[in-house]
Amino acid sequence: PKDRVFIFTDGLSDQRGSDAVKRFAQKRLKETLEYTQYLPLEDQQRTLLDELESWRTKQQLSGEVCFISLQPL
């Protein structure tokens, strides 16, 4: 796949799951990016957001979440 650059705040990995104890964590973020690396960039972003929403379930965001994806032309 083409190179991609991801920039994100710690608010993404610090999000709490449905049990309000476990965090989304950088490990889960890395795994999600790895298994979606062959998708178009927009689909990869959507999958990551869907994973985060599924993880949070009814928990409100516990901080700011910023995620930027770049793919050189």
PDB file of N, CA, C and O in Angstrom:
ATOM      1  N   PRO A   1       0.827  -1.203   0.000  1.00  0.00           N
ATOM      2  CA  PRO A   1       0.000   0.000   0.000  1.00  0.00           C
ATOM      3  C   PRO A   1       0.864   1.257   0.000  1.00  0.00           C
ATOM      4  O   PRO A   1       2.028   1.210   0.371  1.00  0.00           O
ATOM      5  N   LYS A   2       0.266   2.366  -0.363  1.00  0.00           N
ATOM      6  CA  LYS A   2       0.977   3.639  -0.325  1.00  0.00           C
ATOM      7  C   LYS A   2       1.248   4.027   1.129  1.00  0.00           C
ATOM      8  O   LYS A   2       0.577   3.583   2.043  1.00  0.00           O
ATOM      9  N   ASP A   3       2.258   4.880   1.292  1.00  0.00           N
ATOM     10  CA  ASP A   3       2.563   5.374   2.631  1.00  0.00           C
ATOM     11  C   ASP A   3       1.421   6.240   3.140  1.00  0.00           C
ATOM     12  O   ASP A   3       0.765   6.946   2.364  1.00  0.00           O
ATOM     13  N   ARG A   4       1.205   6.176   4.432  1.00  0.00           N
ATOM     14  CA  ARG A   4       0.208   7.012   5.094  1.00  0.00           C
ATOM     15  C   ARG A   4       0.785   7.520   6.399  1.00  0.00           C
ATOM     16  O   ARG A   4       1.586   6.847   7.039  1.00  0.00           O
ATOM     17  N   VAL A   5       0.358   8.698   6.784  1.00  0.00           N
ATOM     18  CA  VAL A   5       0.782   9.290   8.043  1.00  0.00           C
ATOM     19  C   VAL A   5      -0.460   9.525   8.882  1.00  0.00           C
ATOM     20  O   VAL A   5      -1.464  10.048   8.393  1.00  0.00           O
ATOM     21  N   PHE A   6      -0.400   9.131  10.150  1.00  0.00           N
ATOM     22  CA  PHE A   6      -1.528   9.306  11.064  1.00  0.00           C
ATOM     23  C   PHE A   6      -1.073  10.154  12.244  1.00  0.00           C
ATOM     24  O   PHE A   6      -0.042   9.881  12.853  1.00  0.00           O
ATOM     25  N   ILE A   7      -1.849  11.161  12.537  1.00  0.00           N
ATOM     26  CA  ILE A   7      -1.584  12.046  13.669  1.00  0.00           C
ATOM     27  C   ILE A   7      -2.856  12.029  14.527  1.00  0.00           C
ATOM     28  O   ILE A   7      -3.954  12.198  13.999  1.00  0.00           O
ATOM     29  N   PHE A   8      -2.684  11.804  15.819  1.00  0.00           N
ATOM     30  CA  PHE A   8      -3.874  11.753  16.672  1.00  0.00           C
ATOM     31  C   PHE A   8      -3.533  12.224  18.073  1.00  0.00           C
ATOM     32  O   PHE A   8      -2.386  12.174  18.505  1.00  0.00           O
ATOM     33  N   THR A   9      -4.557  12.693  18.759  1.00  0.00           N
ATOM     34  CA  THR A   9      -4.387  13.107  20.148  1.00  0.00           C
ATOM     35  C   THR A   9      -4.542  11.891  21.060  1.00  0.00           C
ATOM     36  O   THR A   9      -5.099  10.866  20.656  1.00  0.00           O
ATOM     37  N   ASP A  10      -4.061  12.017  22.267  1.00  0.00           N
ATOM     38  CA  ASP A  10      -4.181  10.905  23.217  1.00  0.00           C
ATOM     39  C   ASP A  10      -5.627  10.667  23.624  1.00  0.00           C
ATOM     40  O   ASP A  10      -5.965   9.637  24.176  1.00  0.00           O
ATOM     41  N   GLY A  11      -6.515  11.607  23.287  1.00  0.00           N
ATOM     42  CA  GLY A  11      -7.934  11.419  23.580  1.00  0.00           C
ATOM     43  C   GLY A  11      -8.512  10.212  22.864  1.00  0.00           C
ATOM     44  O   GLY A  11      -9.447   9.579  23.356  1.00  0.00           O
ATOM     45  N   LEU A  12      -7.946   9.865  21.721  1.00  0.00           N
ATOM     46  CA  LEU A  12      -8.429   8.701  20.986  1.00  0.00           C
ATOM     47  C   LEU A  12      -8.120   7.419  21.754  1.00  0.00           C
ATOM     48  O   LEU A  12      -9.006   6.616  22.024  1.00  0.00           O
ATOM     49  N   SER A  13      -6.883   7.226  22.121  1.00  0.00           N
ATOM     50  CA  SER A  13      -6.504   5.986  22.805  1.00  0.00           C
ATOM     51  C   SER A  13      -6.980   5.944  24.257  1.00  0.00           C
ATOM     52  O   SER A  13      -7.073   4.873  24.844  1.00  0.00           O
ATOM     53  N   ASP A  14      -7.315   7.108  24.831  1.00  0.00           N
ATOM     54  CA  ASP A  14      -7.771   7.158  26.224  1.00  0.00           C
ATOM     55  C   ASP A  14      -9.275   6.954  26.388  1.00  0.00           C
ATOM     56  O   ASP A  14      -9.776   6.942  27.515  1.00  0.00           O
ATOM     57  N   GLN A  15     -10.010   6.802  25.294  1.00  0.00           N
ATOM     58  CA  GLN A  15     -11.468   6.630  25.397  1.00  0.00           C
ATOM     59  C   GLN A  15     -11.811   5.363  26.176  1.00  0.00           C
ATOM     60  O   GLN A  15     -11.201   4.319  25.982  1.00  0.00           O
ATOM     61  N   ARG A  16     -12.793   5.484  27.042  1.00  0.00           N
ATOM     62  CA  ARG A  16     -13.228   4.359  27.870  1.00  0.00           C
ATOM     63  C   ARG A  16     -14.280   3.538  27.137  1.00  0.00           C
ATOM     64  O   ARG A  16     -15.096   4.079  26.402  1.00  0.00           O
ATOM     65  N   GLY A  17     -14.241   2.236  27.376  1.00  0.00           N
ATOM     66  CA  GLY A  17     -15.209   1.329  26.761  1.00  0.00           C
ATOM     67  C   GLY A  17     -16.479   1.222  27.567  1.00  0.00           C
ATOM     68  O   GLY A  17     -16.706   1.979  28.523  1.00  0.00           O
ATOM     69  N   SER A  18     -17.306   0.264  27.224  1.00  0.00           N
ATOM     70  CA  SER A  18     -18.613   0.115  27.857  1.00  0.00           C
ATOM     71  C   SER A  18     -18.525  -0.166  29.355  1.00  0.00           C
ATOM     72  O   SER A  18     -19.418   0.164  30.103  1.00  0.00           O
ATOM     73  N   ASP A  19     -17.406  -0.755  29.797  1.00  0.00           N
ATOM     74  CA  ASP A  19     -17.283  -1.031  31.228  1.00  0.00           C
ATOM     75  C   ASP A  19     -16.697   0.162  31.990  1.00  0.00           C
ATOM     76  O   ASP A  19     -16.520   0.103  33.193  1.00  0.00           O
ATOM     77  N   ALA A  20     -16.381   1.240  31.275  1.00  0.00           N
ATOM     78  CA  ALA A  20     -15.860   2.492  31.843  1.00  0.00           C
ATOM     79  C   ALA A  20     -14.502   2.333  32.503  1.00  0.00           C
ATOM     80  O   ALA A  20     -14.041   3.235  33.189  1.00  0.00           O
ATOM     81  N   VAL A  21     -13.850   1.202  32.335  1.00  0.00           N
ATOM     82  CA  VAL A  21     -12.534   0.994  32.929  1.00  0.00           C
ATOM     83  C   VAL A  21     -11.473   0.836  31.844  1.00  0.00           C
ATOM     84  O   VAL A  21     -10.462   1.519  31.853  1.00  0.00           O
ATOM     85  N   LYS A  22     -11.707  -0.063  30.911  1.00  0.00           N
ATOM     86  CA  LYS A  22     -10.723  -0.328  29.866  1.00  0.00           C
ATOM     87  C   LYS A  22     -10.707   0.809  28.848  1.00  0.00           C
ATOM     88  O   LYS A  22     -11.734   1.365  28.505  1.00  0.00           O
ATOM     89  N   ARG A  23      -9.483   1.124  28.393  1.00  0.00           N
ATOM     90  CA  ARG A  23      -9.309   2.177  27.400  1.00  0.00           C
ATOM     91  C   ARG A  23      -9.216   1.572  26.001  1.00  0.00           C
ATOM     92  O   ARG A  23      -8.881   0.408  25.840  1.00  0.00           O
ATOM     93  N   PHE A  24      -9.503   2.392  24.992  1.00  0.00           N
ATOM     94  CA  PHE A  24      -9.370   1.956  23.606  1.00  0.00           C
ATOM     95  C   PHE A  24      -7.915   1.564  23.348  1.00  0.00           C
ATOM     96  O   PHE A  24      -7.643   0.568  22.719  1.00  0.00           O
ATOM     97  N   ALA A  25      -6.974   2.323  23.831  1.00  0.00           N
ATOM     98  CA  ALA A  25      -5.537   2.049  23.850  1.00  0.00           C
ATOM     99  C   ALA A  25      -4.880   2.087  22.468  1.00  0.00           C
ATOM    100  O   ALA A  25      -5.500   1.840  21.447  1.00  0.00           O
ATOM    101  N   GLN A  26      -3.593   2.404  22.487  1.00  0.00           N
ATOM    102  CA  GLN A  26      -2.824   2.477  21.245  1.00  0.00           C
ATOM    103  C   GLN A  26      -2.699   1.114  20.580  1.00  0.00           C
ATOM    104  O   GLN A  26      -2.619   1.023  19.358  1.00  0.00           O
ATOM    105  N   LYS A  27      -2.704   0.055  21.360  1.00  0.00           N
ATOM    106  CA  LYS A  27      -2.620  -1.290  20.786  1.00  0.00           C
ATOM    107  C   LYS A  27      -3.814  -1.555  19.882  1.00  0.00           C
ATOM    108  O   LYS A  27      -3.670  -2.032  18.759  1.00  0.00           O
ATOM    109  N   ARG A  28      -5.020  -1.247  20.336  1.00  0.00           N
ATOM    110  CA  ARG A  28      -6.229  -1.446  19.540  1.00  0.00           C
ATOM    111  C   ARG A  28      -6.215  -0.536  18.309  1.00  0.00           C
ATOM    112  O   ARG A  28      -6.601  -0.944  17.214  1.00  0.00           O
ATOM    113  N   LEU A  29      -5.739   0.698  18.474  1.00  0.00           N
ATOM    114  CA  LEU A  29      -5.622   1.618  17.348  1.00  0.00           C
ATOM    115  C   LEU A  29      -4.672   1.052  16.296  1.00  0.00           C
ATOM    116  O   LEU A  29      -4.988   1.016  15.108  1.00  0.00           O
ATOM    117  N   LYS A  30      -3.519   0.581  16.728  1.00  0.00           N
ATOM    118  CA  LYS A  30      -2.537   0.007  15.808  1.00  0.00           C
ATOM    119  C   LYS A  30      -3.112  -1.213  15.083  1.00  0.00           C
ATOM    120  O   LYS A  30      -2.959  -1.352  13.868  1.00  0.00           O
ATOM    121  N   GLU A  31      -3.778  -2.083  15.815  1.00  0.00           N
ATOM    122  CA  GLU A  31      -4.372  -3.279  15.206  1.00  0.00           C
ATOM    123  C   GLU A  31      -5.413  -2.899  14.153  1.00  0.00           C
ATOM    124  O   GLU A  31      -5.460  -3.487  13.074  1.00  0.00           O
ATOM    125  N   THR A  32      -6.229  -1.898  14.464  1.00  0.00           N
ATOM    126  CA  THR A  32      -7.252  -1.459  13.515  1.00  0.00           C
ATOM    127  C   THR A  32      -6.612  -0.892  12.254  1.00  0.00           C
ATOM    128  O   THR A  32      -7.031  -1.211  11.140  1.00  0.00           O
ATOM    129  N   LEU A  33      -5.569  -0.089  12.418  1.00  0.00           N
ATOM    130  CA  LEU A  33      -4.892   0.484  11.258  1.00  0.00           C
ATOM    131  C   LEU A  33      -4.194  -0.597  10.436  1.00  0.00           C
ATOM    132  O   LEU A  33      -4.174  -0.528   9.203  1.00  0.00           O
ATOM    133  N   GLU A  34      -3.653  -1.601  11.095  1.00  0.00           N
ATOM    134  CA  GLU A  34      -2.968  -2.677  10.374  1.00  0.00           C
ATOM    135  C   GLU A  34      -3.937  -3.516   9.553  1.00  0.00           C
ATOM    136  O   GLU A  34      -3.669  -3.830   8.400  1.00  0.00           O
ATOM    137  N   TYR A  35      -5.083  -3.898  10.125  1.00  0.00           N
ATOM    138  CA  TYR A  35      -5.975  -4.768   9.362  1.00  0.00           C
ATOM    139  C   TYR A  35      -6.791  -4.002   8.324  1.00  0.00           C
ATOM    140  O   TYR A  35      -7.453  -4.610   7.487  1.00  0.00           O
ATOM    141  N   THR A  36      -6.722  -2.679   8.337  1.00  0.00           N
ATOM    142  CA  THR A  36      -7.423  -1.888   7.321  1.00  0.00           C
ATOM    143  C   THR A  36      -6.460  -1.199   6.357  1.00  0.00           C
ATOM    144  O   THR A  36      -6.886  -0.394   5.540  1.00  0.00           O
ATOM    145  N   GLN A  37      -5.186  -1.538   6.419  1.00  0.00           N
ATOM    146  CA  GLN A  37      -4.184  -0.815   5.632  1.00  0.00           C
ATOM    147  C   GLN A  37      -4.378  -0.896   4.118  1.00  0.00           C
ATOM    148  O   GLN A  37      -3.899  -0.035   3.387  1.00  0.00           O
ATOM    149  N   TYR A  38      -5.071  -1.889   3.634  1.00  0.00           N
ATOM    150  CA  TYR A  38      -5.270  -2.031   2.190  1.00  0.00           C
ATOM    151  C   TYR A  38      -6.565  -1.394   1.702  1.00  0.00           C
ATOM    152  O   TYR A  38      -6.845  -1.398   0.512  1.00  0.00           O
ATOM    153  N   LEU A  39      -7.334  -0.851   2.611  1.00  0.00           N
ATOM    154  CA  LEU A  39      -8.565  -0.149   2.233  1.00  0.00           C
ATOM    155  C   LEU A  39      -8.223   1.252   1.729  1.00  0.00           C
ATOM    156  O   LEU A  39      -7.197   1.821   2.117  1.00  0.00           O
ATOM    157  N   PRO A  40      -9.090   1.841   0.910  1.00  0.00           N
ATOM    158  CA  PRO A  40      -8.915   3.256   0.576  1.00  0.00           C
ATOM    159  C   PRO A  40      -8.906   4.082   1.868  1.00  0.00           C
ATOM    160  O   PRO A  40      -9.523   3.693   2.871  1.00  0.00           O
ATOM    161  N   LEU A  41      -8.231   5.192   1.846  1.00  0.00           N
ATOM    162  CA  LEU A  41      -8.057   6.002   3.051  1.00  0.00           C
ATOM    163  C   LEU A  41      -9.394   6.357   3.713  1.00  0.00           C
ATOM    164  O   LEU A  41      -9.528   6.245   4.933  1.00  0.00           O
ATOM    165  N   GLU A  42     -10.387   6.752   2.917  1.00  0.00           N
ATOM    166  CA  GLU A  42     -11.690   7.112   3.500  1.00  0.00           C
ATOM    167  C   GLU A  42     -12.331   5.928   4.210  1.00  0.00           C
ATOM    168  O   GLU A  42     -12.931   6.081   5.277  1.00  0.00           O
ATOM    169  N   ASP A  43     -12.219   4.737   3.628  1.00  0.00           N
ATOM    170  CA  ASP A  43     -12.780   3.535   4.255  1.00  0.00           C
ATOM    171  C   ASP A  43     -12.026   3.174   5.528  1.00  0.00           C
ATOM    172  O   ASP A  43     -12.618   2.716   6.513  1.00  0.00           O
ATOM    173  N   GLN A  44     -10.727   3.383   5.523  1.00  0.00           N
ATOM    174  CA  GLN A  44      -9.927   3.112   6.714  1.00  0.00           C
ATOM    175  C   GLN A  44     -10.342   4.053   7.846  1.00  0.00           C
ATOM    176  O   GLN A  44     -10.514   3.625   8.986  1.00  0.00           O
ATOM    177  N   GLN A  45     -10.526   5.319   7.522  1.00  0.00           N
ATOM    178  CA  GLN A  45     -10.963   6.287   8.531  1.00  0.00           C
ATOM    179  C   GLN A  45     -12.341   5.916   9.085  1.00  0.00           C
ATOM    180  O   GLN A  45     -12.563   5.948  10.290  1.00  0.00           O
ATOM    181  N   ARG A  46     -13.260   5.556   8.199  1.00  0.00           N
ATOM    182  CA  ARG A  46     -14.614   5.190   8.616  1.00  0.00           C
ATOM    183  C   ARG A  46     -14.581   3.965   9.528  1.00  0.00           C
ATOM    184  O   ARG A  46     -15.267   3.906  10.544  1.00  0.00           O
ATOM    185  N   THR A  47     -13.769   2.977   9.169  1.00  0.00           N
ATOM    186  CA  THR A  47     -13.658   1.764   9.982  1.00  0.00           C
ATOM    187  C   THR A  47     -13.135   2.098  11.373  1.00  0.00           C
ATOM    188  O   THR A  47     -13.642   1.591  12.378  1.00  0.00           O
ATOM    189  N   LEU A  48     -12.139   2.973  11.443  1.00  0.00           N
ATOM    190  CA  LEU A  48     -11.593   3.366  12.744  1.00  0.00           C
ATOM    191  C   LEU A  48     -12.668   4.064  13.581  1.00  0.00           C
ATOM    192  O   LEU A  48     -12.834   3.755  14.762  1.00  0.00           O
ATOM    193  N   LEU A  49     -13.405   4.976  12.980  1.00  0.00           N
ATOM    194  CA  LEU A  49     -14.473   5.658  13.721  1.00  0.00           C
ATOM    195  C   LEU A  49     -15.559   4.681  14.169  1.00  0.00           C
ATOM    196  O   LEU A  49     -16.062   4.780  15.294  1.00  0.00           O
ATOM    197  N   ASP A  50     -15.890   3.726  13.303  1.00  0.00           N
ATOM    198  CA  ASP A  50     -16.878   2.710  13.670  1.00  0.00           C
ATOM    199  C   ASP A  50     -16.378   1.850  14.831  1.00  0.00           C
ATOM    200  O   ASP A  50     -17.137   1.520  15.744  1.00  0.00           O
ATOM    201  N   GLU A  51     -15.096   1.498  14.803  1.00  0.00           N
ATOM    202  CA  GLU A  51     -14.500   0.713  15.906  1.00  0.00           C
ATOM    203  C   GLU A  51     -14.583   1.489  17.215  1.00  0.00           C
ATOM    204  O   GLU A  51     -14.917   0.937  18.260  1.00  0.00           O
ATOM    205  N   LEU A  52     -14.259   2.774  17.148  1.00  0.00           N
ATOM    206  CA  LEU A  52     -14.302   3.606  18.357  1.00  0.00           C
ATOM    207  C   LEU A  52     -15.729   3.719  18.885  1.00  0.00           C
ATOM    208  O   LEU A  52     -15.961   3.573  20.089  1.00  0.00           O
ATOM    209  N   GLU A  53     -16.686   3.951  18.001  1.00  0.00           N
ATOM    210  CA  GLU A  53     -18.083   4.046  18.426  1.00  0.00           C
ATOM    211  C   GLU A  53     -18.572   2.732  19.037  1.00  0.00           C
ATOM    212  O   GLU A  53     -19.263   2.721  20.047  1.00  0.00           O
ATOM    213  N   SER A  54     -18.200   1.631  18.417  1.00  0.00           N
ATOM    214  CA  SER A  54     -18.578   0.317  18.939  1.00  0.00           C
ATOM    215  C   SER A  54     -17.949   0.079  20.308  1.00  0.00           C
ATOM    216  O   SER A  54     -18.567  -0.479  21.207  1.00  0.00           O
ATOM    217  N   TRP A  55     -16.727   0.513  20.477  1.00  0.00           N
ATOM    218  CA  TRP A  55     -16.002   0.356  21.738  1.00  0.00           C
ATOM    219  C   TRP A  55     -16.651   1.168  22.851  1.00  0.00           C
ATOM    220  O   TRP A  55     -16.845   0.696  23.958  1.00  0.00           O
ATOM    221  N   ARG A  56     -17.006   2.413  22.539  1.00  0.00           N
ATOM    222  CA  ARG A  56     -17.572   3.316  23.540  1.00  0.00           C
ATOM    223  C   ARG A  56     -18.966   2.911  23.956  1.00  0.00           C
ATOM    224  O   ARG A  56     -19.365   3.160  25.087  1.00  0.00           O
ATOM    225  N   THR A  57     -19.722   2.352  23.073  1.00  0.00           N
ATOM    226  CA  THR A  57     -21.150   2.065  23.239  1.00  0.00           C
ATOM    227  C   THR A  57     -21.859   3.281  23.831  1.00  0.00           C
ATOM    228  O   THR A  57     -21.953   4.295  23.173  1.00  0.00           O
ATOM    229  N   LYS A  58     -22.282   3.220  25.074  1.00  0.00           N
ATOM    230  CA  LYS A  58     -23.062   4.316  25.645  1.00  0.00           C
ATOM    231  C   LYS A  58     -22.219   5.326  26.420  1.00  0.00           C
ATOM    232  O   LYS A  58     -22.753   6.290  26.947  1.00  0.00           O
ATOM    233  N   GLN A  59     -20.930   5.109  26.500  1.00  0.00           N
ATOM    234  CA  GLN A  59     -20.064   6.056  27.205  1.00  0.00           C
ATOM    235  C   GLN A  59     -19.927   7.344  26.398  1.00  0.00           C
ATOM    236  O   GLN A  59     -19.787   7.307  25.181  1.00  0.00           O
ATOM    237  N   GLN A  60     -19.967   8.473  27.068  1.00  0.00           N
ATOM    238  CA  GLN A  60     -19.714   9.737  26.391  1.00  0.00           C
ATOM    239  C   GLN A  60     -18.224   9.865  26.142  1.00  0.00           C
ATOM    240  O   GLN A  60     -17.412   9.220  26.824  1.00  0.00           O
ATOM    241  N   LEU A  61     -17.861  10.694  25.170  1.00  0.00           N
ATOM    242  CA  LEU A  61     -16.438  10.944  24.944  1.00  0.00           C
ATOM    243  C   LEU A  61     -15.826  11.493  26.226  1.00  0.00           C
ATOM    244  O   LEU A  61     -16.398  12.374  26.866  1.00  0.00           O
ATOM    245  N   SER A  62     -14.683  10.960  26.597  1.00  0.00           N
ATOM    246  CA  SER A  62     -14.051  11.382  27.848  1.00  0.00           C
ATOM    247  C   SER A  62     -12.979  12.437  27.616  1.00  0.00           C
ATOM    248  O   SER A  62     -12.226  12.767  28.504  1.00  0.00           O
ATOM    249  N   GLY A  63     -12.903  12.971  26.427  1.00  0.00           N
ATOM    250  CA  GLY A  63     -11.936  14.013  26.106  1.00  0.00           C
ATOM    251  C   GLY A  63     -11.988  14.285  24.618  1.00  0.00           C
ATOM    252  O   GLY A  63     -12.787  13.705  23.892  1.00  0.00           O
ATOM    253  N   GLU A  64     -11.108  15.190  24.183  1.00  0.00           N
ATOM    254  CA  GLU A  64     -11.106  15.518  22.762  1.00  0.00           C
ATOM    255  C   GLU A  64     -10.540  14.355  21.956  1.00  0.00           C
ATOM    256  O   GLU A  64      -9.700  13.597  22.433  1.00  0.00           O
ATOM    257  N   VAL A  65     -11.050  14.196  20.757  1.00  0.00           N
ATOM    258  CA  VAL A  65     -10.553  13.171  19.846  1.00  0.00           C
ATOM    259  C   VAL A  65     -10.238  13.858  18.527  1.00  0.00           C
ATOM    260  O   VAL A  65     -11.118  14.468  17.912  1.00  0.00           O
ATOM    261  N   CYS A  66      -8.987  13.786  18.134  1.00  0.00           N
ATOM    262  CA  CYS A  66      -8.567  14.336  16.856  1.00  0.00           C
ATOM    263  C   CYS A  66      -7.730  13.279  16.156  1.00  0.00           C
ATOM    264  O   CYS A  66      -6.798  12.727  16.744  1.00  0.00           O
ATOM    265  N   PHE A  67      -8.086  12.982  14.910  1.00  0.00           N
ATOM    266  CA  PHE A  67      -7.384  11.973  14.135  1.00  0.00           C
ATOM    267  C   PHE A  67      -7.230  12.504  12.725  1.00  0.00           C
ATOM    268  O   PHE A  67      -8.220  12.819  12.063  1.00  0.00           O
ATOM    269  N   ILE A  68      -6.000  12.636  12.266  1.00  0.00           N
ATOM    270  CA  ILE A  68      -5.706  13.156  10.932  1.00  0.00           C
ATOM    271  C   ILE A  68      -4.968  12.087  10.153  1.00  0.00           C
ATOM    272  O   ILE A  68      -4.004  11.505  10.643  1.00  0.00           O
ATOM    273  N   SER A  69      -5.444  11.825   8.936  1.00  0.00           N
ATOM    274  CA  SER A  69      -4.817  10.835   8.057  1.00  0.00           C
ATOM    275  C   SER A  69      -4.310  11.553   6.818  1.00  0.00           C
ATOM    276  O   SER A  69      -5.047  12.327   6.207  1.00  0.00           O
ATOM    277  N   LEU A  70      -3.079  11.272   6.453  1.00  0.00           N
ATOM    278  CA  LEU A  70      -2.489  11.857   5.250  1.00  0.00           C
ATOM    279  C   LEU A  70      -1.937  10.774   4.370  1.00  0.00           C
ATOM    280  O   LEU A  70      -1.319   9.825   4.860  1.00  0.00           O
ATOM    281  N   GLN A  71      -2.147  10.916   3.069  1.00  0.00           N
ATOM    282  CA  GLN A  71      -1.591   9.991   2.109  1.00  0.00           C
ATOM    283  C   GLN A  71      -1.032  10.813   0.953  1.00  0.00           C
ATOM    284  O   GLN A  71      -1.791  11.472   0.235  1.00  0.00           O
ATOM    285  N   PRO A  72       0.288  10.805   0.783  1.00  0.00           N
ATOM    286  CA  PRO A  72       0.876  11.571  -0.319  1.00  0.00           C
ATOM    287  C   PRO A  72       0.333  11.121  -1.666  1.00  0.00           C
ATOM    288  O   PRO A  72       0.003   9.951  -1.852  1.00  0.00           O
ATOM    289  N   LEU A  73       0.233  12.054  -2.586  1.00  0.00           N
ATOM    290  CA  LEU A  73      -0.237  11.729  -3.944  1.00  0.00           C
ATOM    291  C   LEU A  73       0.822  10.996  -4.721  1.00  0.00           C
ATOM    292  O   LEU A  73       1.956  11.064  -4.553  1.00  0.00           O
TER     293      LEU A  73
END
